[in-house]
Coordinates of C-alpha atoms in Angstrom, one line a residue:
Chain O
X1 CA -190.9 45.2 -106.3
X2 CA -187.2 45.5 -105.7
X3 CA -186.1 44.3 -102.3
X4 CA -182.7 46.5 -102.3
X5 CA -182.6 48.8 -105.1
X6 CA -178.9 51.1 -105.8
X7 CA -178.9 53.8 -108.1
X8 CA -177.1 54.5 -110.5
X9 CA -175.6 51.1 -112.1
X10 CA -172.8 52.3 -113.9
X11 CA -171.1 55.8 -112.4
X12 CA -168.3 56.8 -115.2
X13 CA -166.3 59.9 -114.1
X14 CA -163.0 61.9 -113.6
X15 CA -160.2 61.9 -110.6
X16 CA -161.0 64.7 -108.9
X17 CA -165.1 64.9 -108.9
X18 CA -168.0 63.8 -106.1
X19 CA -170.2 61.3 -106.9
X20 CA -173.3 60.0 -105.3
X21 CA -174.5 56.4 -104.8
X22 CA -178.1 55.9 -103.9
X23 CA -179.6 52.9 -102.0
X24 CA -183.1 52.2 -100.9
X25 CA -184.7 49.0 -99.6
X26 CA -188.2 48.0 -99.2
X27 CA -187.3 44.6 -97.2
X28 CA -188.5 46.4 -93.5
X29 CA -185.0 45.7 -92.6
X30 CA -183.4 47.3 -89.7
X31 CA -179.4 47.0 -90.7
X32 CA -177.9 48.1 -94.0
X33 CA -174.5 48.5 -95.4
X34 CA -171.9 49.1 -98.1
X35 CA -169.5 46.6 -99.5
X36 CA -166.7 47.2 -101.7
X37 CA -166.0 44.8 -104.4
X38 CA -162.3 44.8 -106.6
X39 CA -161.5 43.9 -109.4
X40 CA -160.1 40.4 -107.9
X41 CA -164.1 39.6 -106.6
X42 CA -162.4 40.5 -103.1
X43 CA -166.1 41.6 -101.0
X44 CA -165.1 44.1 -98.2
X45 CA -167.0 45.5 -96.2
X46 CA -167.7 49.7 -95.9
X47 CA -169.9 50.8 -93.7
X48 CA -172.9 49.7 -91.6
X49 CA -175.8 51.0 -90.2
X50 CA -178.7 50.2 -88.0
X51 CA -181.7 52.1 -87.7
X52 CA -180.1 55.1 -89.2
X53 CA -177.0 54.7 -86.7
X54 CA -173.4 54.1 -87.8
X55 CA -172.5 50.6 -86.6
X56 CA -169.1 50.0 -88.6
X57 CA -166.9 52.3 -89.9
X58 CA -164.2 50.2 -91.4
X59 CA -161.0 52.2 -92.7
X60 CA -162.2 53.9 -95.1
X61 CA -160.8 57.0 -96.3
X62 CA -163.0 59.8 -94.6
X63 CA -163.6 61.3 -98.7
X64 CA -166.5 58.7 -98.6
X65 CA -169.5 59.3 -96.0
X66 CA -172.5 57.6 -95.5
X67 CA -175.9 58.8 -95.0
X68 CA -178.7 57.6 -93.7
X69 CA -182.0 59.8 -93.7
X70 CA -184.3 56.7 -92.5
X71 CA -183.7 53.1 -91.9
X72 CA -184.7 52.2 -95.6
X73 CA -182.3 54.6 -97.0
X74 CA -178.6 54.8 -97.4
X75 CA -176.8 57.0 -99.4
X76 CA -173.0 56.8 -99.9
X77 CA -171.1 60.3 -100.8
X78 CA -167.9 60.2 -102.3
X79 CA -164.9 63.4 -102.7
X80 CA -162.2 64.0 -104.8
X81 CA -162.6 60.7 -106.5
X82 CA -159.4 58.5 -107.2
X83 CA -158.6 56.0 -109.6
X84 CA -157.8 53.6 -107.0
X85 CA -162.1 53.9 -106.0
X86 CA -162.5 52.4 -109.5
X87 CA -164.7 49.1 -107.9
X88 CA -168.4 48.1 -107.3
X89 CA -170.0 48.9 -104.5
X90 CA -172.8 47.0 -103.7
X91 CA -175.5 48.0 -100.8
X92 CA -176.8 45.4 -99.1
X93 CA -179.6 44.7 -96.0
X94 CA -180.2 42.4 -93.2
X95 CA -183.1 41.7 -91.1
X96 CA -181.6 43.0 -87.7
X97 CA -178.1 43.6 -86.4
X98 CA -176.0 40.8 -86.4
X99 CA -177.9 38.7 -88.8
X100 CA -175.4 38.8 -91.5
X101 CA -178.1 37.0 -93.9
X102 CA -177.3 39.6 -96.6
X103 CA -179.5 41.0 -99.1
X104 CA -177.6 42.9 -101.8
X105 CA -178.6 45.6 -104.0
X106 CA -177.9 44.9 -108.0
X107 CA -174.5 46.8 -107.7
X108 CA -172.8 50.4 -108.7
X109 CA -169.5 50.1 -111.1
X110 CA -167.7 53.1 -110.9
X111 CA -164.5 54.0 -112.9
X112 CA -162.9 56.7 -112.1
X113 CA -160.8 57.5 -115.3
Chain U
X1 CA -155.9 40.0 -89.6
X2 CA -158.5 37.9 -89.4
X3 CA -158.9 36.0 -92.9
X4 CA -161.3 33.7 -94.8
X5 CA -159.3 31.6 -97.5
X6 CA -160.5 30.0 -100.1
X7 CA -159.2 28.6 -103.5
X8 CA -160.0 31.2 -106.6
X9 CA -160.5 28.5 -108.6
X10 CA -161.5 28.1 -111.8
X11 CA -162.7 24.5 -110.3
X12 CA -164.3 23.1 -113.3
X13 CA -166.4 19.9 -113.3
X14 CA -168.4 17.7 -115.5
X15 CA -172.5 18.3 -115.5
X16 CA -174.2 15.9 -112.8
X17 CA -171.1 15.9 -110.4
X18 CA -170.3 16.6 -107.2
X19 CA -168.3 20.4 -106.9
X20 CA -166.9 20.6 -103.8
X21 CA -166.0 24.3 -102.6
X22 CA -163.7 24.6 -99.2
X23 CA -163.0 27.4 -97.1
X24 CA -160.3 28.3 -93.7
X25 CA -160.7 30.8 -91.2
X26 CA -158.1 32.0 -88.9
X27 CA -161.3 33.1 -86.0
X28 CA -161.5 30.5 -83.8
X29 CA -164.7 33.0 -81.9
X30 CA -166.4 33.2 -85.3
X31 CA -170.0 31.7 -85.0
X32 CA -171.5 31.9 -87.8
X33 CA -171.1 30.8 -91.7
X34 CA -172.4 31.8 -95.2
X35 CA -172.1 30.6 -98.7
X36 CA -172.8 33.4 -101.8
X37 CA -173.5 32.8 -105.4
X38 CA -172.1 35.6 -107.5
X39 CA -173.0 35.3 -111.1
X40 CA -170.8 37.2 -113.6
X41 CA -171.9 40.6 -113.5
X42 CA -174.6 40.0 -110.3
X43 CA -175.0 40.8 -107.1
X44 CA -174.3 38.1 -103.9
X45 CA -176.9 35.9 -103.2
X46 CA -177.1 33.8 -99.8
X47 CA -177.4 30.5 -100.7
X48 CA -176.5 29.0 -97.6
X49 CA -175.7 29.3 -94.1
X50 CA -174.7 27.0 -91.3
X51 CA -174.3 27.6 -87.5
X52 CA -173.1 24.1 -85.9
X53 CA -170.8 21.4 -86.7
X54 CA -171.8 18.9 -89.5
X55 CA -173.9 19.3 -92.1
X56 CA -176.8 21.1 -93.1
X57 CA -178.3 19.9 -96.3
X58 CA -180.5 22.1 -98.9
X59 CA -181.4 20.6 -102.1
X60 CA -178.4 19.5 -103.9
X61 CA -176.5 22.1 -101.5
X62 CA -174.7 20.4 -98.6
X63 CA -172.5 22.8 -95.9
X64 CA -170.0 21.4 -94.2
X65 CA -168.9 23.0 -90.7
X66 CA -165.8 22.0 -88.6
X67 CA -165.0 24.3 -86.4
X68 CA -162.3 22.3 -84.6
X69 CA -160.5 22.5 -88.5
X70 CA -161.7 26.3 -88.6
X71 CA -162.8 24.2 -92.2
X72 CA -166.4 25.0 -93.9
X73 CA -167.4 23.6 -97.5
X74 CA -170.6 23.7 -99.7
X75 CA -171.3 20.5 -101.8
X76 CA -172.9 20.9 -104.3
X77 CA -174.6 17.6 -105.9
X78 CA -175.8 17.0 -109.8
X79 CA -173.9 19.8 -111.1
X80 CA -175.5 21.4 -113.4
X81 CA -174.4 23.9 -116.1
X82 CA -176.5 27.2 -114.4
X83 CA -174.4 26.6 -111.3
X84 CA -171.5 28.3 -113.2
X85 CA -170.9 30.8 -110.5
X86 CA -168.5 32.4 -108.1
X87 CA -168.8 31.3 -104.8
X88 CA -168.2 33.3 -101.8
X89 CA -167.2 31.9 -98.2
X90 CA -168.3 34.5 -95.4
X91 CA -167.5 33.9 -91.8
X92 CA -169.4 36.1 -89.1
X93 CA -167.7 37.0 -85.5
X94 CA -167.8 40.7 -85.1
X95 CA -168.2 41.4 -88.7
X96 CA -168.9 39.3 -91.7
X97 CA -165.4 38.6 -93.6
X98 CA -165.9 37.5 -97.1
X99 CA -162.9 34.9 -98.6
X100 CA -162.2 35.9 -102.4
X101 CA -164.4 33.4 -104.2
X102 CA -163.9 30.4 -106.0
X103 CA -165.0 30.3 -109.4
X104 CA -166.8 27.3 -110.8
X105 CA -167.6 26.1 -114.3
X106 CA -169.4 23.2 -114.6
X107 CA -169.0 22.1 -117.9
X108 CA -172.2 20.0 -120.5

């Protein structure tokens, strides 16, 4: 009964590879995002999407792209993976857009070694 | 640049005192406020939010708003031990900017 649910928790890989991050909630929310989190607890956000449509596209390199199939889904696809996207990512849902009453998924730690 | 400021802490306190977590923004347009609870190794969790000036009370959590200070805090009353946490400021104008935590250790 997991309201936002990411898969997989830890993500373990070489510079150079493409990684997925999956992230599903079950909340009937209509907004969801990614959030970046360093190594200095530093929250920043990604990405955001409303009813499947790109709201906020921070600057983010364009090797990371978000998908979203349905509103309950959103996937995050990164390229040529660098050390420097060593972080957690976290996905995270709100009710509707605007309502930044955030509901975060348990977390992804990737290391990119 | 719009930034959320807070000090990282470690803020420690004796159990069954009042911790007292501040945070400065630089939007004077921003409208809305959140406080997080990040456990070691957890996720964010909304403890509380506030949308006007004073206080908004929740338990033993008290926000604090002033936005003629651009100044929000959480209170937290009766500190215990479990509220060991990280705790993140987030303001809201067009986008929801996190500040970089203050840690606090409440010690037995």
């Amino acid at each position: 009964d997991t309201a936002v649910s990411q898969t997989p928790k830890y993500l373990v890989t070489q510079m150079g590879n493409d990684k997925s991050i999956k992230c599903e909630q079950n909340l009937g929310h209509d907004t969801m995002y990614w959030y970046k989190q360093d190594s200095k607890k530093f929250l920043k956000i990604m990405f955001s999407y409303n009813n499947k449509e790109l709201i906020i596209n921070e600057t983010v390199p364009n090797r990371f792209s978000p998908k979203s199939p349905d509103k309950a889904h959103l996937n995050l696809h990164i390229n040529s993976l660098e050390l420097g996207d060593s972080a957690v990512y976290f996905c995270a849902s709100s009710q509707v857009q605007g309502d930044e009453k955030l509901f975060f998924g348990s977390g992804t730690q990737l290391s990119v070694l | 640049q719009k930034e959320v400021e807070q000090n990282s802490g470690p803020l420690s306190v004796p159990e069954g005192a009042i911790a007292s977590l501040n945070c400065t923004y630089s939007d004077r347009g921003s409208q809305s406020f959140f406080w997080y609870r990040q456990y070691s190794g957890k996720s964010p969790e909304l403890i509380m939010f506030i949308y006007s000036n004073g206080d908004k009370e929740d338990g033993r959590f008290t926000a604090q708003l002033n936005k003629a200070s651009q100044y929000v805090s959480l209170l937290i009353r009766d500190s215990q031990p479990s509220d060991s946490a990280t705790y993140l400021c987030a303001v809201q104008g067009g986008k929801l900017i996190f500040g970089q935590g203050t840690e606090l250790s409440v010690k037995p």
